[in-house]
CSV table of C-alpha atoms in Angstrom, one decimal:
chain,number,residue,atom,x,y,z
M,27,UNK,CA,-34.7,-14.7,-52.4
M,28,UNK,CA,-34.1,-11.9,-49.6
M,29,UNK,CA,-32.0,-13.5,-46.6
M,30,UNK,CA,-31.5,-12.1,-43.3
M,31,UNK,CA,-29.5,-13.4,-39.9
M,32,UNK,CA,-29.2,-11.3,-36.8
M,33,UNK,CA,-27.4,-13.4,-34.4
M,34,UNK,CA,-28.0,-11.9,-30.5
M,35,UNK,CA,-27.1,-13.3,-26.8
M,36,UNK,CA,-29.3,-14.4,-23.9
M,37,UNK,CA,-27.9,-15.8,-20.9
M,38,UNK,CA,-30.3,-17.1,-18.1
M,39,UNK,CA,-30.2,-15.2,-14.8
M,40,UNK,CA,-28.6,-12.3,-16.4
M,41,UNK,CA,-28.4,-9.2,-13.7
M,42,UNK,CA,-26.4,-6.1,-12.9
M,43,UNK,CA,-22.7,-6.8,-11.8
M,44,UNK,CA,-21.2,-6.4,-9.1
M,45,UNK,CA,-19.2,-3.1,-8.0
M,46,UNK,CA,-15.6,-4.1,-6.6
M,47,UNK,CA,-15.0,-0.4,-5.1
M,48,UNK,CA,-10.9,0.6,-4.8
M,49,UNK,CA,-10.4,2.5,-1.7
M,50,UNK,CA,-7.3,4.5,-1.3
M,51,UNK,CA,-7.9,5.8,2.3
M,52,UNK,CA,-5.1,3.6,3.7
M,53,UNK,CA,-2.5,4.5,0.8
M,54,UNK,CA,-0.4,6.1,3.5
M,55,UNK,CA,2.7,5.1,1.7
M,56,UNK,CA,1.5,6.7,-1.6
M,57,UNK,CA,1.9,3.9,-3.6
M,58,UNK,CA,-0.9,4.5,-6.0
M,59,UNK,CA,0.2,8.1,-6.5
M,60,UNK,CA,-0.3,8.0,-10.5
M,61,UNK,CA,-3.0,7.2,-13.0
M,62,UNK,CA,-1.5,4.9,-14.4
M,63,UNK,CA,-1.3,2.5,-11.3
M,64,UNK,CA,-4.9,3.5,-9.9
M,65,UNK,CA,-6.0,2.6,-13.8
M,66,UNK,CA,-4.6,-1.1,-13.1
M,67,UNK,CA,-6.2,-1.8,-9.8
M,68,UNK,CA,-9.4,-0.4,-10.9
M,69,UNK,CA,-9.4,-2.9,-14.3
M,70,UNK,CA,-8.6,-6.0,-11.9
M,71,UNK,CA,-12.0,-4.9,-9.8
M,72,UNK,CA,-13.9,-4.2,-13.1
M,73,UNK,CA,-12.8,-7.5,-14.4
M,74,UNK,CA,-14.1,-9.5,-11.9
M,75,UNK,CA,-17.1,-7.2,-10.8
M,76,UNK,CA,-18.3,-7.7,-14.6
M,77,UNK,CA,-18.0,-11.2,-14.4
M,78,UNK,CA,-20.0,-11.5,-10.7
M,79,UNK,CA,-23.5,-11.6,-10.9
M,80,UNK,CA,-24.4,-12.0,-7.1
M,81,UNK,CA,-27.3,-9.4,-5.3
M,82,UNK,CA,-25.5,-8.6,-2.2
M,83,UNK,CA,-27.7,-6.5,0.2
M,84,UNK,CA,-26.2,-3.3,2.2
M,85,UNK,CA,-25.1,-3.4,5.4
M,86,UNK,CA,-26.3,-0.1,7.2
M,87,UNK,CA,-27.4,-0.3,10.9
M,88,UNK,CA,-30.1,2.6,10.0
M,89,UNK,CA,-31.9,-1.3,9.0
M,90,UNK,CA,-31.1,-2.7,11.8
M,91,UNK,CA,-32.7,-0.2,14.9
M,92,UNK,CA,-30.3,-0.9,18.0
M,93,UNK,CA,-27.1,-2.8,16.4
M,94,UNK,CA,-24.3,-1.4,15.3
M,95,UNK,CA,-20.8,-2.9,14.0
M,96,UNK,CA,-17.2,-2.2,13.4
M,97,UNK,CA,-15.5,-2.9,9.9
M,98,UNK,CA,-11.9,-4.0,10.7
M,99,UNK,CA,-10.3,-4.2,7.1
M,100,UNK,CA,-6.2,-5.1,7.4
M,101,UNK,CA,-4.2,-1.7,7.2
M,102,UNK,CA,-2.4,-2.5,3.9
M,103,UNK,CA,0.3,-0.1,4.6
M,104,UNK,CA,1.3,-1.2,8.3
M,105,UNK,CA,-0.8,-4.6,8.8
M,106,UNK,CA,-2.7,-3.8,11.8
M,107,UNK,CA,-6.2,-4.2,11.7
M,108,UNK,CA,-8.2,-1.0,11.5
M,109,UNK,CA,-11.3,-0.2,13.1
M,110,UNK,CA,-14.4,1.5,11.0
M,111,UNK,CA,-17.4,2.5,13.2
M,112,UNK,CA,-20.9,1.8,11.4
M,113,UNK,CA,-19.5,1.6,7.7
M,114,UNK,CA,-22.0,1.9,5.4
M,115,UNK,CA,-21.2,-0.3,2.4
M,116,UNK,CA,-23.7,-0.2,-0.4
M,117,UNK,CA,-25.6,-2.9,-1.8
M,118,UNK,CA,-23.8,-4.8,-4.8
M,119,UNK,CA,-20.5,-3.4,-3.7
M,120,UNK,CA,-17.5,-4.8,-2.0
M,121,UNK,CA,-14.8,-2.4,-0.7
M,122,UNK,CA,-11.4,-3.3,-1.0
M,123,UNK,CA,-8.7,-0.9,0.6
M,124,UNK,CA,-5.3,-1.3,-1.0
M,125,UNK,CA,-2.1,0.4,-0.6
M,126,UNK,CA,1.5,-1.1,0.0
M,127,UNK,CA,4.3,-1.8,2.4
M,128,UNK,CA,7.4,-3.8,2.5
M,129,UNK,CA,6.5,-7.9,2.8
M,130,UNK,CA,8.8,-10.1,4.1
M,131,UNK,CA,11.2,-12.2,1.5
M,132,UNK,CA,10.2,-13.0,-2.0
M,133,UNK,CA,6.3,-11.6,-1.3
M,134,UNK,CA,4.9,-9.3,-3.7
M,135,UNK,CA,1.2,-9.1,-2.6
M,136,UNK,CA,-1.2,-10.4,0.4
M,137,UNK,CA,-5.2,-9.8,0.3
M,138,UNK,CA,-7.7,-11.4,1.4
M,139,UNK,CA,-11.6,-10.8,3.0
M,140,UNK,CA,-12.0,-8.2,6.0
M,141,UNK,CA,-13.1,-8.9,9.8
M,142,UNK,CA,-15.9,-7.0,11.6
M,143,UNK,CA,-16.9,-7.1,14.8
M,144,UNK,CA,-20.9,-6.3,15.8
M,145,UNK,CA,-24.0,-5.9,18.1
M,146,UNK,CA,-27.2,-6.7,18.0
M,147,UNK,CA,-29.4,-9.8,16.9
M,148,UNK,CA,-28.8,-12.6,14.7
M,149,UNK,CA,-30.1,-11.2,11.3
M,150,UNK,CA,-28.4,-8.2,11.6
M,151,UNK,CA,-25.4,-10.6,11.7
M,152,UNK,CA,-26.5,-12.1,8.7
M,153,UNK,CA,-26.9,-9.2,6.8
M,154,UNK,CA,-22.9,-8.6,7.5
M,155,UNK,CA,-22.0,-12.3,6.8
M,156,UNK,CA,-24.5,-13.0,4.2
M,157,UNK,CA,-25.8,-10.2,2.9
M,158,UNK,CA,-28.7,-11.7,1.7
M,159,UNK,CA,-27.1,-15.4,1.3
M,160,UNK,CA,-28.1,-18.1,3.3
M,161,UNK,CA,-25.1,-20.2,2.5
M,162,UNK,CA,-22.7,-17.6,4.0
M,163,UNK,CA,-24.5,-17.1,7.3
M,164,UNK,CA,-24.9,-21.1,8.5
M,165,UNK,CA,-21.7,-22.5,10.8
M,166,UNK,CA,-18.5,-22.2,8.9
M,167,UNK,CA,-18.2,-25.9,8.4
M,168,UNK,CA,-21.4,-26.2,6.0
M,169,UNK,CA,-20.7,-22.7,4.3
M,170,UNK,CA,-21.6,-23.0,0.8
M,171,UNK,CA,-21.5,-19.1,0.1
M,172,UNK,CA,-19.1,-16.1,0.6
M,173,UNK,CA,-20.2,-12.9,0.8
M,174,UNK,CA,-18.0,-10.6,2.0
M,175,UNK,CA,-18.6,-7.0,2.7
M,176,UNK,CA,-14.7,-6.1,1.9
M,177,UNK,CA,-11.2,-6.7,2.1
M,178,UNK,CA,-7.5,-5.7,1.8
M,179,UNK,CA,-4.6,-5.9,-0.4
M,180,UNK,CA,-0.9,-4.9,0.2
M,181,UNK,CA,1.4,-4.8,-2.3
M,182,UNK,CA,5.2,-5.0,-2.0
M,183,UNK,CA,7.0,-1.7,-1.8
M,184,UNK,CA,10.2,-2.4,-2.0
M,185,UNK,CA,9.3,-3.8,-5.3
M,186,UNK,CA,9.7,-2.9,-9.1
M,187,UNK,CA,6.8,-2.5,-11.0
M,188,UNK,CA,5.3,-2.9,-14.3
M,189,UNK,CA,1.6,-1.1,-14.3
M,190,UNK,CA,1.0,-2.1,-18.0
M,191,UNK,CA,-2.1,-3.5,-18.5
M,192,UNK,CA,-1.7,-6.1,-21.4
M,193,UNK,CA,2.6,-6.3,-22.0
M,194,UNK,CA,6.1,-7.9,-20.5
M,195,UNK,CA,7.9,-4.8,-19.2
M,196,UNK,CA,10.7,-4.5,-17.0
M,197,UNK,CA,9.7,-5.5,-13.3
M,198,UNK,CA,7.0,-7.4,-11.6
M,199,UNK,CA,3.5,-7.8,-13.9
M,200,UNK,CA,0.9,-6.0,-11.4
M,201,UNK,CA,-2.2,-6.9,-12.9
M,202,UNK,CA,-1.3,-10.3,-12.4
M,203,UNK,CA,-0.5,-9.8,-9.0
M,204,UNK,CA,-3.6,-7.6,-8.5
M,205,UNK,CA,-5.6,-10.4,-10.1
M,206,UNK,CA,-4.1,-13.2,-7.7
M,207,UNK,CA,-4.8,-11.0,-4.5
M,208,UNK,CA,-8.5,-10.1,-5.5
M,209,UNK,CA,-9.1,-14.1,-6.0
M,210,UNK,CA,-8.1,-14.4,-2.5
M,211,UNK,CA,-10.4,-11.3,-1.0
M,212,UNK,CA,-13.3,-13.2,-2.9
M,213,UNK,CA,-12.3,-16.4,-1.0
M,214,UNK,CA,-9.8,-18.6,-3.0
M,215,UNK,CA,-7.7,-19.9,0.1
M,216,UNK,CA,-9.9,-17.9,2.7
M,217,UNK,CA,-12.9,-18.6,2.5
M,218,UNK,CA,-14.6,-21.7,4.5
M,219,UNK,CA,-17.0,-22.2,1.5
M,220,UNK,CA,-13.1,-22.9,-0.2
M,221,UNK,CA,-12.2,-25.0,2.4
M,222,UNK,CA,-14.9,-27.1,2.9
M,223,UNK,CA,-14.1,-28.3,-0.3
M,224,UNK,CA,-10.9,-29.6,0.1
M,225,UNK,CA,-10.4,-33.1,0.7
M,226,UNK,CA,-6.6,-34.6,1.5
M,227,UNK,CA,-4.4,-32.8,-1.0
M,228,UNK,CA,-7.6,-32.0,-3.8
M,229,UNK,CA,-10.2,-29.3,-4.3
M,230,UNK,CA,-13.4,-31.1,-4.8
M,231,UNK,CA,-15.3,-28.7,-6.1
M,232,UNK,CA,-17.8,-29.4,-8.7
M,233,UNK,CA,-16.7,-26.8,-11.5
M,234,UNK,CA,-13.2,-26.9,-10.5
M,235,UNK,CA,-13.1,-30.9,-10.9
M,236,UNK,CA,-15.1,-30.3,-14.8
M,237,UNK,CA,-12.9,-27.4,-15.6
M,238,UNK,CA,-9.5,-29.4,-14.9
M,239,UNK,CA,-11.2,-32.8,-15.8
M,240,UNK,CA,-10.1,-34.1,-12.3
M,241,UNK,CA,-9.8,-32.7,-8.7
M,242,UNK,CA,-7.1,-30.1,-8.7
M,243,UNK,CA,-4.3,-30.1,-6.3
M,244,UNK,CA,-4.5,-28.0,-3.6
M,245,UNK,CA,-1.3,-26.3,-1.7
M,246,UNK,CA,-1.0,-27.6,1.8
M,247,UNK,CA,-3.1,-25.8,4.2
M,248,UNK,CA,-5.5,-24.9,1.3
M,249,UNK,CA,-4.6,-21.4,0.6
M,250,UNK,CA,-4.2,-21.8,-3.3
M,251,UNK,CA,-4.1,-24.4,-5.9
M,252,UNK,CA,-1.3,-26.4,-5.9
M,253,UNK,CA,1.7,-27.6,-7.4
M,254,UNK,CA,4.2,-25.3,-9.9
M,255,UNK,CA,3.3,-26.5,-13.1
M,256,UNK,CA,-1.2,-26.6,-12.8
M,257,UNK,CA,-2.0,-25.1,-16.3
M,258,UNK,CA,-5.9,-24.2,-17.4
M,259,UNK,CA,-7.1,-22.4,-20.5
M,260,UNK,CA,-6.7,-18.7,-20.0
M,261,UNK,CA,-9.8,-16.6,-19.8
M,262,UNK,CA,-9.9,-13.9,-21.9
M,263,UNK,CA,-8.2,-10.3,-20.9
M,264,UNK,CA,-5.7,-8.2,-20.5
M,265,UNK,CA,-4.8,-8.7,-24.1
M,266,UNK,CA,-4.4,-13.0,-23.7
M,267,UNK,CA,-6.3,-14.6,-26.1
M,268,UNK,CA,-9.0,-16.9,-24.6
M,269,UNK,CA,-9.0,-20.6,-24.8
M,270,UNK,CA,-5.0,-20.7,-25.2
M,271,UNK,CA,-2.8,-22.9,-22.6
M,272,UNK,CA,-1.7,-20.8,-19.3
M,273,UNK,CA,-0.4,-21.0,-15.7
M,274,UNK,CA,-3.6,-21.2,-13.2
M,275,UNK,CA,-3.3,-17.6,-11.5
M,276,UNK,CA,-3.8,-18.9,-8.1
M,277,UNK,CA,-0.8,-21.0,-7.3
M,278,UNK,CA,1.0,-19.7,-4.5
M,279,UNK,CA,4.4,-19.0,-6.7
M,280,UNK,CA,4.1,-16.3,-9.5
M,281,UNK,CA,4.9,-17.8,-12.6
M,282,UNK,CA,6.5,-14.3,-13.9
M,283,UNK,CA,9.6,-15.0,-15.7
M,284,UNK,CA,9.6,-12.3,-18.2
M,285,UNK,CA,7.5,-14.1,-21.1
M,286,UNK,CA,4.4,-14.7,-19.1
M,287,UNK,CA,1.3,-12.0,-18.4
M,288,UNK,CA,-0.3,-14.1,-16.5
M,289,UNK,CA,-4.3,-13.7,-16.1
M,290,UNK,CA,-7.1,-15.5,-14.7
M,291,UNK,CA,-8.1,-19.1,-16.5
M,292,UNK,CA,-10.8,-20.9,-16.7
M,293,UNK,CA,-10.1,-22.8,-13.3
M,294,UNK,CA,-9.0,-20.0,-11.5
M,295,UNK,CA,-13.1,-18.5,-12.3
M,296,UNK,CA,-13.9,-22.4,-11.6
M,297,UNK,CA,-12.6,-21.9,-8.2
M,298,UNK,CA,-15.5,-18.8,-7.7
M,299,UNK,CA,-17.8,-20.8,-8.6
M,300,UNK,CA,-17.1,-23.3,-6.0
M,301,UNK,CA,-16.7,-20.6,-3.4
M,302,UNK,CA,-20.1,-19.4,-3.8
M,303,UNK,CA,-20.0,-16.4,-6.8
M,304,UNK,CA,-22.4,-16.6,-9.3
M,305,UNK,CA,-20.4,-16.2,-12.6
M,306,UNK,CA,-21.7,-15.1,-15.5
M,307,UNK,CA,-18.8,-13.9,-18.8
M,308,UNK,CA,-20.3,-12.0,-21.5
M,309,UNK,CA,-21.5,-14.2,-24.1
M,310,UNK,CA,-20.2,-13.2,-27.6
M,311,UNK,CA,-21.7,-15.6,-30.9
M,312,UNK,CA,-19.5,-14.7,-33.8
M,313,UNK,CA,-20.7,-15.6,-37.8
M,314,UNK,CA,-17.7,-17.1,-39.7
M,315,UNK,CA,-20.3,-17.7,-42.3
M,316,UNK,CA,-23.4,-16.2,-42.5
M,317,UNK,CA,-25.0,-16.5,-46.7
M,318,UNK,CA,-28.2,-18.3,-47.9
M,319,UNK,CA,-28.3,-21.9,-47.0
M,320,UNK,CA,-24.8,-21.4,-44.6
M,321,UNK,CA,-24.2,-20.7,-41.3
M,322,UNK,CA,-21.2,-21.0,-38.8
M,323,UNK,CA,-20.6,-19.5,-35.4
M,324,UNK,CA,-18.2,-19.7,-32.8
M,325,UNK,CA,-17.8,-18.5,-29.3
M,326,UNK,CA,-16.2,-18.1,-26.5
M,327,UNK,CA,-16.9,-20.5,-23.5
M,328,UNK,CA,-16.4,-21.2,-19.7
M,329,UNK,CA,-16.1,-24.5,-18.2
M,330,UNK,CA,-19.3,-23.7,-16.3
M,331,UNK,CA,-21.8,-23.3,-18.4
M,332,UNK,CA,-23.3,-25.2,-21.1
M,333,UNK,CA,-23.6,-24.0,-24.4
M,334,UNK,CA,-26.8,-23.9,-27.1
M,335,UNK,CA,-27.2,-21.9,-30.2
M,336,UNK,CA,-30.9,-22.0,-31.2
M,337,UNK,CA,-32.5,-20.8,-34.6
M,338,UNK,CA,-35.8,-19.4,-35.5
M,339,UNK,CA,-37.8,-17.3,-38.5
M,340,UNK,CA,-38.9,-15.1,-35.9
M,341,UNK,CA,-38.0,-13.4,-32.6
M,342,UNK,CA,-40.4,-14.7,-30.6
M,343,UNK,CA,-39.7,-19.0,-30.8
M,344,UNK,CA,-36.2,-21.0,-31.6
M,345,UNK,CA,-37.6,-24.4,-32.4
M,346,UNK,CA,-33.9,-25.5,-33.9
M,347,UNK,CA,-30.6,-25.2,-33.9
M,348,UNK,CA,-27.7,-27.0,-32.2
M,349,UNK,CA,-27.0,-29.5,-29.6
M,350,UNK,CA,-25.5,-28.7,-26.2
M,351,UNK,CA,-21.9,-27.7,-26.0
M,352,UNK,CA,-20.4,-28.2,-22.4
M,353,UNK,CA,-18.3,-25.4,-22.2
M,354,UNK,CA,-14.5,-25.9,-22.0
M,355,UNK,CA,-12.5,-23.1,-21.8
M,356,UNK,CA,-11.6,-22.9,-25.4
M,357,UNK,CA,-13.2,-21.4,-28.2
M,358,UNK,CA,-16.2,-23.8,-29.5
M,359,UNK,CA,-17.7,-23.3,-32.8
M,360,UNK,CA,-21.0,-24.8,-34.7
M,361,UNK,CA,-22.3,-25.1,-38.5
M,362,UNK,CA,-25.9,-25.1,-39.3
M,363,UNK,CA,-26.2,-28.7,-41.2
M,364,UNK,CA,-29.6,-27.1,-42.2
M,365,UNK,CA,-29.6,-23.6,-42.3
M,366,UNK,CA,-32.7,-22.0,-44.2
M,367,UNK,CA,-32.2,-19.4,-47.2
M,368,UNK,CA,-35.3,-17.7,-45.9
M,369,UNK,CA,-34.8,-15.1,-42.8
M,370,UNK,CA,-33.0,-16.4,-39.7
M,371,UNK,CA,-32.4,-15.6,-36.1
M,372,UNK,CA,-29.6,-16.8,-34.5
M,373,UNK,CA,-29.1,-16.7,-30.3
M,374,UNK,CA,-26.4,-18.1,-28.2
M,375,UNK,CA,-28.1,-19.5,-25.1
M,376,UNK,CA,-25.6,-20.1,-21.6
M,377,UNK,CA,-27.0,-22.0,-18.8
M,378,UNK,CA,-25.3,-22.2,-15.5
M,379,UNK,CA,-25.0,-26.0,-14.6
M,380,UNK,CA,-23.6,-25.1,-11.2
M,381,UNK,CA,-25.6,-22.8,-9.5
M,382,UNK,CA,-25.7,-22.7,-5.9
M,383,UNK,CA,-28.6,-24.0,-3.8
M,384,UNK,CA,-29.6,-23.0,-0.9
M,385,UNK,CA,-28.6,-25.0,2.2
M,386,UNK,CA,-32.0,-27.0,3.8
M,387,UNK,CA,-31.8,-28.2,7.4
M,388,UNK,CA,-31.6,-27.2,11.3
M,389,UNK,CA,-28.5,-25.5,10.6
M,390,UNK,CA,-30.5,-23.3,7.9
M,391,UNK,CA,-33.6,-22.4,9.8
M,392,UNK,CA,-30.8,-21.9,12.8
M,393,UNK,CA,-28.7,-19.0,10.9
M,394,UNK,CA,-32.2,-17.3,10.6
M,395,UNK,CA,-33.6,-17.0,14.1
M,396,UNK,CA,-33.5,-13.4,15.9
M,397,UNK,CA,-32.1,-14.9,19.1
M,398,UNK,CA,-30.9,-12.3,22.1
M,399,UNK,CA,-28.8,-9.1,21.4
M,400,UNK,CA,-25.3,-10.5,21.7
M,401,UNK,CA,-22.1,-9.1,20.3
M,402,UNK,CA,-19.7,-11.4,17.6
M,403,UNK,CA,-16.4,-10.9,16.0
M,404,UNK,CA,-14.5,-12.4,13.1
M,405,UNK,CA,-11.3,-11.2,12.3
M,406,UNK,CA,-9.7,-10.3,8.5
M,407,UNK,CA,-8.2,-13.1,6.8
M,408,UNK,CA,-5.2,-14.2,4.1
M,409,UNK,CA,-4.2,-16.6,2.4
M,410,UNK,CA,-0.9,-18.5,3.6
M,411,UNK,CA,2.0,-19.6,1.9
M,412,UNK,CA,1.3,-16.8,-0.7
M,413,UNK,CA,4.8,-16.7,-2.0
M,414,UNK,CA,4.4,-14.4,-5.2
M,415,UNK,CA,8.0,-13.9,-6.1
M,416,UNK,CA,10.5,-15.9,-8.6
């Protein structure tokens, strides 16, 4: 009897990625003078521009007849706040300048989300806060979204380095500083969509709380997870196997003792989605056995999403298959009790159990009225306390 199994992935609101674009304008130090260290910046942005689903509109002020606005990203190499006239940022892109300059004590890295300052009428305003989310643009103390249009990160130079993308070397691991600062340009510590999740000393958000199976400490003031010693299953990359036991990325001391590569975990992502990013890893079913009358699969998972791997004879229905695995962190796997020695299609279904509403209410409807021609300003921010060295 012929048997066939072609197992494939679908993944509910499955869209292009976002582009995290390097910019190497302020490198006036000439830090990233090599390929290899402009290769390791531009993997951290890949990584987490694969893994971010949101549709962020461009800001241009060609939309936007009579406004105009000013980007004021940190200069990473002196600190001061620069001043862009009418940047154009494209839609589904976030620009991050980066560069480096000597930090103060034990810091190896600071980032975090660029100011702006602007004219014209409340949507265009929108358009810079929100860019197209209504949970970024209502007051900052009901923020459910961050949207940012860039940022800035500074790395120590004054510093030794290891640019290796996967290995221990002699100095400092950058990717995993490079990691830790792009989670704080995408809001972990600096957004108020972060911070209106913190209660006392806890983050309450949802995924966060499911992900570390309670509320996870926060450092005081908010600007990272807390404690010395929070561990989450690591996510995938960089070489780290997925699902093993790791230092979260975004505690405010680096964990870097010269046996660590630390990466981003499963609460560490968590975190994003609290913050507002719609998250979305690759979905990968793997056959451990795949005959007549057997069938096995694993995968790997995420905290945030629930897991279902369906069965059909055709390509067209899946009537059967498994339960629904809440996602963990950690590699989960499933045997067909039943599996048919006729032919057999096999998906791997992911479902988003924490995706963002949008807010309701007078402050809504506020955030969307046109209002007078007024000018506003809200300056670049960082995380404190962010205390990367040993």
């Amino acid at each position: 009897m012929k048997f066939s199994a072609l197992a494939f992935i679908a993944i509910t609101h499955q869209v292009s990625a976002l582009t995290i674009k390097i910019d190497y304008t302020y490198d006036t130090s000439n830090f990233f003078n090599t390929p290899e260290k402009k290769i390791a910046i531009e993997m951290v942005a890949k990584f987490y521009g694969d893994l971010i689903k949101d549709n962020l509109l461009r800001i241009d002020p060609a939309d936007f007849p009579g406004s105009s606005w000013t980007a004021q990203p940190t200069h990473p190499a002196t600190g001061n706040t620069l001043s862009i006239p009418n940047l154009i940022v494209p839609e589904k892109t976030i620009i991050v300048y980066v560069g480096a300059r000597i930090l103060s004590g034990s810091t190896l890295g600071i980032g975090g989300p660029a100011g702006w300052g602007g004219s014209g009428f409340q949507p265009w305003f929108d358009r810079i806060e929100g860019r197209g989310s209504a949970g970024a643009t209502v007051a900052p103390a009901s923020q459910t979204d961050h949207s940012p249009w860039g940022g800035s990160i500074s790395f120590d130079a004054d510093s030794t380095w290891n640019f290796s993308l996967t290995q221990n070397q002699a100095g400092f691991e950058f990717i995993s500083v490079a990691l830790h600062e792009m989670g704080h340009v995408l809001g972990i510590g600096t957004a108020d969509s972060w911070q209106n999740r913190i209660s006392g000393a806890f983050f309450t958000g949802a995924a966060a709380t499911r992900s570390n199976g309670t509320a996870p400490p926060v450092q005081s003031g908010g600007g990272h997870f807390g404690g010395t010693s929070l561990v989450s299953d690591v996510f995938g990359s960089f070489g780290r196997t997925h699902g093993t036991s790791g230092p979260v990325l975004m505690l405010a001391s680096s964990t870097d003792n010269g046996s660590n590569f630390d990466v981003a975990s499963d609460l560490d992502l968590a975190g994003l989605i609290d913050t507002g990013w719609e998250i979305s890893p690759p979905l990968e079913l793997t056959a451990t056995t795949l005959r007549p009358s057997a069938a096995a699969f694993t995968w790997k998972s995420s905290s945030f999403l629930d897991y279902k791997v369906e069965r059909g004879s055709n390509l067209q229905t899946f009537p059967a298959g498994s339960g629904v695995f809440a996602g963990n962190g950690m590699i989960q796997s499933w045997t067909d009790p039943a599996a048919p020695a006729t032919n057999t299609f096999y998906r791997l279904r992911a479902t988003n159990v924490f995706a963002a509403a949008p807010p309701s209410g007078p402050a809504a409807a506020a955030a969307q009225s046109v209002g007078s021609f007024t000018t506003r300003s809200v300056p670049p921010r960082t995380a404190s306390g962010c205390y990367e060295g040993p």
